Coordinates of N, CA, C and O in Angstrom, one line a residue:
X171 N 66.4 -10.5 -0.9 CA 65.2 -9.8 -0.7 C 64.1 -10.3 -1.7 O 64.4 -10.5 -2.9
X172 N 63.0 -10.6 -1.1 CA 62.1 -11.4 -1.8 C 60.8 -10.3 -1.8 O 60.6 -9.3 -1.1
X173 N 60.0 -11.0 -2.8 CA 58.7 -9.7 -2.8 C 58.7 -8.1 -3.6 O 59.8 -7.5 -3.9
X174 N 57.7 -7.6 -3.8 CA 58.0 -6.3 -3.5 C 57.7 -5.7 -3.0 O 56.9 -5.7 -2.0
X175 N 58.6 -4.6 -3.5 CA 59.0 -3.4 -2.4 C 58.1 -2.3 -2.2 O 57.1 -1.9 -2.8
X176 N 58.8 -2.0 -0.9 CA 57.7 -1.0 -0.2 C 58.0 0.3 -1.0 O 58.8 0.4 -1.9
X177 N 57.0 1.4 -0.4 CA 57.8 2.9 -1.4 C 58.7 3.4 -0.6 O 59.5 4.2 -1.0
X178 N 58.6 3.0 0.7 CA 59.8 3.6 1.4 C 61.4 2.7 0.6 O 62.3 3.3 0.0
X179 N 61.3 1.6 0.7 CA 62.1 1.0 -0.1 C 62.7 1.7 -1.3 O 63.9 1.8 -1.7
X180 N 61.8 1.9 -1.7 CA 62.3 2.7 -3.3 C 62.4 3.7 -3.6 O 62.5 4.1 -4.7
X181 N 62.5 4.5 -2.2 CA 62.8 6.3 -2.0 C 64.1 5.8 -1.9 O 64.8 6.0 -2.8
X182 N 64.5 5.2 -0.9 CA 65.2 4.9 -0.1 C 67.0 4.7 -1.4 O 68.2 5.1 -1.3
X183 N 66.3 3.6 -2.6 CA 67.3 3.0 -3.7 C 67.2 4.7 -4.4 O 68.0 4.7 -5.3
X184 N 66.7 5.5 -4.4 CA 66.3 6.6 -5.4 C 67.1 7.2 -4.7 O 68.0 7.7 -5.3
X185 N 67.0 7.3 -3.4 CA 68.0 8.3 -3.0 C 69.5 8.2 -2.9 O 70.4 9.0 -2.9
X186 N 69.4 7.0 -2.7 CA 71.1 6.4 -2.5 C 72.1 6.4 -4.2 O 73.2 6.7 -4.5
X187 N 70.9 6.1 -4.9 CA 71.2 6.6 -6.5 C 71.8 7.8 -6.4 O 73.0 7.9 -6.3
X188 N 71.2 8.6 -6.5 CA 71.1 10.3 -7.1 C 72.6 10.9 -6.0 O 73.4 11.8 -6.3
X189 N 72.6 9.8 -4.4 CA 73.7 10.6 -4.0 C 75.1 9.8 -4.5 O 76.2 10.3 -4.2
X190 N 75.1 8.5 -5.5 CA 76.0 8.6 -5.7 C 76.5 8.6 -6.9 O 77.6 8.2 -7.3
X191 N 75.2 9.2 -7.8 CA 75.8 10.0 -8.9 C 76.4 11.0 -8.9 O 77.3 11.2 -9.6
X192 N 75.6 12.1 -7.5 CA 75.8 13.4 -7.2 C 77.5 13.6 -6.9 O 78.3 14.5 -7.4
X193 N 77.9 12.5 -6.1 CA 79.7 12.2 -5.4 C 80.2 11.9 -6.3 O 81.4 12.0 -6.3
X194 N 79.7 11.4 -7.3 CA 80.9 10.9 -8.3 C 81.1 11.9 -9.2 O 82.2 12.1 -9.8
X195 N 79.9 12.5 -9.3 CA 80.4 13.6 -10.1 C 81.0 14.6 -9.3 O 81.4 15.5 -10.0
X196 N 81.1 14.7 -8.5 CA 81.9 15.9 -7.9 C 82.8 15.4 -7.9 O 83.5 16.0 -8.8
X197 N 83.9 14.0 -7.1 CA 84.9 13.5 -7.3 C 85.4 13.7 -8.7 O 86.4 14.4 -8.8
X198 N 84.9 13.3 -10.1 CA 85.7 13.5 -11.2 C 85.8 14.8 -11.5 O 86.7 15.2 -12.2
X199 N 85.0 15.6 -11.2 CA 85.2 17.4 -11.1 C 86.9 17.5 -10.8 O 87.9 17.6 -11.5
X200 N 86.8 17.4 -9.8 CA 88.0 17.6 -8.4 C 88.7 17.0 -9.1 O 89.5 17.7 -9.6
X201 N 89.0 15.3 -9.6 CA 90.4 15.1 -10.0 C 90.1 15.4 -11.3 O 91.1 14.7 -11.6
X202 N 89.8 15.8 -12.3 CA 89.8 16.4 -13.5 C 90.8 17.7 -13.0 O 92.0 17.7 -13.4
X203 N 90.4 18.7 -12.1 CA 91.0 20.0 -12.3 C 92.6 19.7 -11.7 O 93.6 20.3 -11.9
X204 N 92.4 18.6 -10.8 CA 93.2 18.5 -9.5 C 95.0 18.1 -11.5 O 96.0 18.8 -11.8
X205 N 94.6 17.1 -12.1 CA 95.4 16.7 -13.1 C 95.5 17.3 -14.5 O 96.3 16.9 -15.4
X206 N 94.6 18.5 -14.5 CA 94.7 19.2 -15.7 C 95.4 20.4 -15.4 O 96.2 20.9 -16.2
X207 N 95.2 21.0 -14.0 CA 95.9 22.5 -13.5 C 97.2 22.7 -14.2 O 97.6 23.9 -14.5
X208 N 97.9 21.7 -14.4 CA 99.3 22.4 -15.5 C 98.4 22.8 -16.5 O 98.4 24.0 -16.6
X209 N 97.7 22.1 -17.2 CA 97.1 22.5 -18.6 C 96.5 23.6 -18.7 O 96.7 24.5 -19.5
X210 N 95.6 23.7 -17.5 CA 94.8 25.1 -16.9 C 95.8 26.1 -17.0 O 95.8 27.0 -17.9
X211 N 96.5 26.0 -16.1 CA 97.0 27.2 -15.4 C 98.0 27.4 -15.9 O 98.4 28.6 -15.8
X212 N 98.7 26.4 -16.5 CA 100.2 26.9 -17.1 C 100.2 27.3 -18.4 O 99.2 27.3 -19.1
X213 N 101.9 27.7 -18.8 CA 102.1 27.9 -20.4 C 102.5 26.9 -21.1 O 103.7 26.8 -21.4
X214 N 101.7 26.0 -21.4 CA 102.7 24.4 -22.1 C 102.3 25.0 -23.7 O 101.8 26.0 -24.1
X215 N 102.9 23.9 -24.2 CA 103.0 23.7 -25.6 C 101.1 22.9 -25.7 O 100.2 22.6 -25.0
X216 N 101.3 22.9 -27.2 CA 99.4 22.6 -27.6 C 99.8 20.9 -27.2 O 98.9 20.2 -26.6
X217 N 100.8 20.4 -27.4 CA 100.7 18.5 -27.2 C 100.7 18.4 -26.2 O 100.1 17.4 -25.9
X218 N 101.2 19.0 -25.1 CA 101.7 19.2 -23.5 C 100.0 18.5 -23.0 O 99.6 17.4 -22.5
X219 N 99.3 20.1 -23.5 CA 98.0 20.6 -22.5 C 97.5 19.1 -23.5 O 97.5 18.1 -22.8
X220 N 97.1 18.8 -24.8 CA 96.3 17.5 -24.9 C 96.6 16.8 -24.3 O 95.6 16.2 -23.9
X221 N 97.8 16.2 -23.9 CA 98.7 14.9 -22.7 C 97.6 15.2 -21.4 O 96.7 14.5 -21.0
X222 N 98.2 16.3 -20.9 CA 97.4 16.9 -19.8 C 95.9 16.3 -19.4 O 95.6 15.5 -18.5
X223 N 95.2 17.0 -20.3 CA 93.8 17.4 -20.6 C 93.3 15.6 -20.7 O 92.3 15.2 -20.0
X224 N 94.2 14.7 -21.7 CA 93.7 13.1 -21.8 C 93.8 12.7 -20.6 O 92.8 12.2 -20.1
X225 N 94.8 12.8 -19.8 CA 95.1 11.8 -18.5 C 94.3 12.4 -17.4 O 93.9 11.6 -16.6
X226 N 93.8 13.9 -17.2 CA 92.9 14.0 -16.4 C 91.4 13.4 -16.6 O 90.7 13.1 -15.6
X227 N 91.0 13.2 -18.2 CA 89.8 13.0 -18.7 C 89.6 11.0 -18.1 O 88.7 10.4 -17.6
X228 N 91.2 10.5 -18.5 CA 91.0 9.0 -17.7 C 90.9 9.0 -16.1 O 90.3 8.2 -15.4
X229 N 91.6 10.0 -15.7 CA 91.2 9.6 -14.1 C 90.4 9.8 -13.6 O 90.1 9.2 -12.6
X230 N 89.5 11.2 -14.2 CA 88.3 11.5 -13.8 C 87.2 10.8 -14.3 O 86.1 11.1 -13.9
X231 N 87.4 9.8 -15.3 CA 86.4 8.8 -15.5 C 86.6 7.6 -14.6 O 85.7 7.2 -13.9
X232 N 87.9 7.1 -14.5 CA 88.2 6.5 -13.7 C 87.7 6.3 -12.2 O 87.2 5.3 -11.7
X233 N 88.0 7.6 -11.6 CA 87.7 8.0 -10.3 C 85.6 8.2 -10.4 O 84.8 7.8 -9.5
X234 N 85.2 8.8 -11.5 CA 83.6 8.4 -11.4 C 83.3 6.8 -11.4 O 83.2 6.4 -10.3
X235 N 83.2 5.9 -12.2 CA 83.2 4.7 -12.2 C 83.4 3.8 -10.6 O 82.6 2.9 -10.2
X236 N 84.4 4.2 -10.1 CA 85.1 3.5 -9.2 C 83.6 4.0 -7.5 O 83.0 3.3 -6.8
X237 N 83.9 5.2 -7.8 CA 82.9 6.0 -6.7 C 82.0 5.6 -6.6 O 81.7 5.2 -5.6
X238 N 80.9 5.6 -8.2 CA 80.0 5.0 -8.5 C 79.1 3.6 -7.9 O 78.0 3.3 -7.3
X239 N 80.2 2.9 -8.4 CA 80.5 1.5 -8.0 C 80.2 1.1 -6.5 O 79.4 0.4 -5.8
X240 N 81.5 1.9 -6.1 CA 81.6 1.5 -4.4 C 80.3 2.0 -3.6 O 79.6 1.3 -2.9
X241 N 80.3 3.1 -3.7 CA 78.7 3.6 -3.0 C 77.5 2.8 -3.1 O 76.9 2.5 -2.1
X242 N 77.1 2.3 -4.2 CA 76.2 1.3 -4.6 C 76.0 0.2 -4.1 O 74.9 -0.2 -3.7
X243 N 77.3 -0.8 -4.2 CA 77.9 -1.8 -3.4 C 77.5 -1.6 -1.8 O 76.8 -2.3 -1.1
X244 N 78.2 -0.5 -1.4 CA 77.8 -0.6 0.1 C 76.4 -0.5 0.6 O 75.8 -1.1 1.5
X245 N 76.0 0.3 -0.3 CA 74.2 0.3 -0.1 C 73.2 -0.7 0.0 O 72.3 -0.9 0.8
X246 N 73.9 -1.4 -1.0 CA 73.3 -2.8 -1.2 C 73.7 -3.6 -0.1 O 72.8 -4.3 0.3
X247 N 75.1 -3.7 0.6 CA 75.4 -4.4 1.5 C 74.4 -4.6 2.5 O 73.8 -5.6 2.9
X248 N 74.6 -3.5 3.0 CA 74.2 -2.7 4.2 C 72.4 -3.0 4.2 O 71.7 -2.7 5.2
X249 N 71.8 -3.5 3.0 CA 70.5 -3.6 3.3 C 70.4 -5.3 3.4 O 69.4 -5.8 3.7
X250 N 71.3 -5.8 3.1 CA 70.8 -7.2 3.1 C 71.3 -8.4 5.0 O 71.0 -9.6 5.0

C-alpha cells in the first residue's frame, strides 16, 4: 500500500486494533480462570495455588500474545 491513507482507512486499522485487544483480553480472562480454578476454587496447599496461579499467568499471556498476533496478521492480509 502506497500513499496515504484515507480516514476511512484508519477507522478501519483503529477498529481492527481495539477488537483485537478487546479478544485477547477476553481469551486470557477465560484461560486464566479456565487454569487457575484448582487454585480458585479448591483447598491446596500455599505452593500448590502459586504453581497454579504461575502457569495460568503463562498461558494467559501466552494465549493474549498469540490472539493478538493472529487477528492482526489476518487483517493486514485481508487488506492487501
Amino acid at each position: 500500500m502506497t500513499g496515504p491513507r484515507t480516514q476511512g482507512e484508519r477507522d478501519a486499522l483503529t477498529i481492527e486494533i481495539v477488537f483485537a485487544l478487546v479478544t485477547a483480553g477476553l481469551l486470557a480472562a477465560v484461560l486464566y480462570v479456565a487454569v487457575a480454578s484448582p487454585a480458585l476454587f479448591g483447598d491446596l496447599g500455599r505452593a500448590q495455588e502459586r504453581a497454579w496461579h504461575g502457569a495460568a499467568f503463562a498461558v494467559a499471556t501466552i494465549g493474549f500474545a498469540v490472539r493478538l498476533v493472529r487477528a492482526l496478521w489476518l487483517f493486514s492480509r485481508q487488506r492487501r
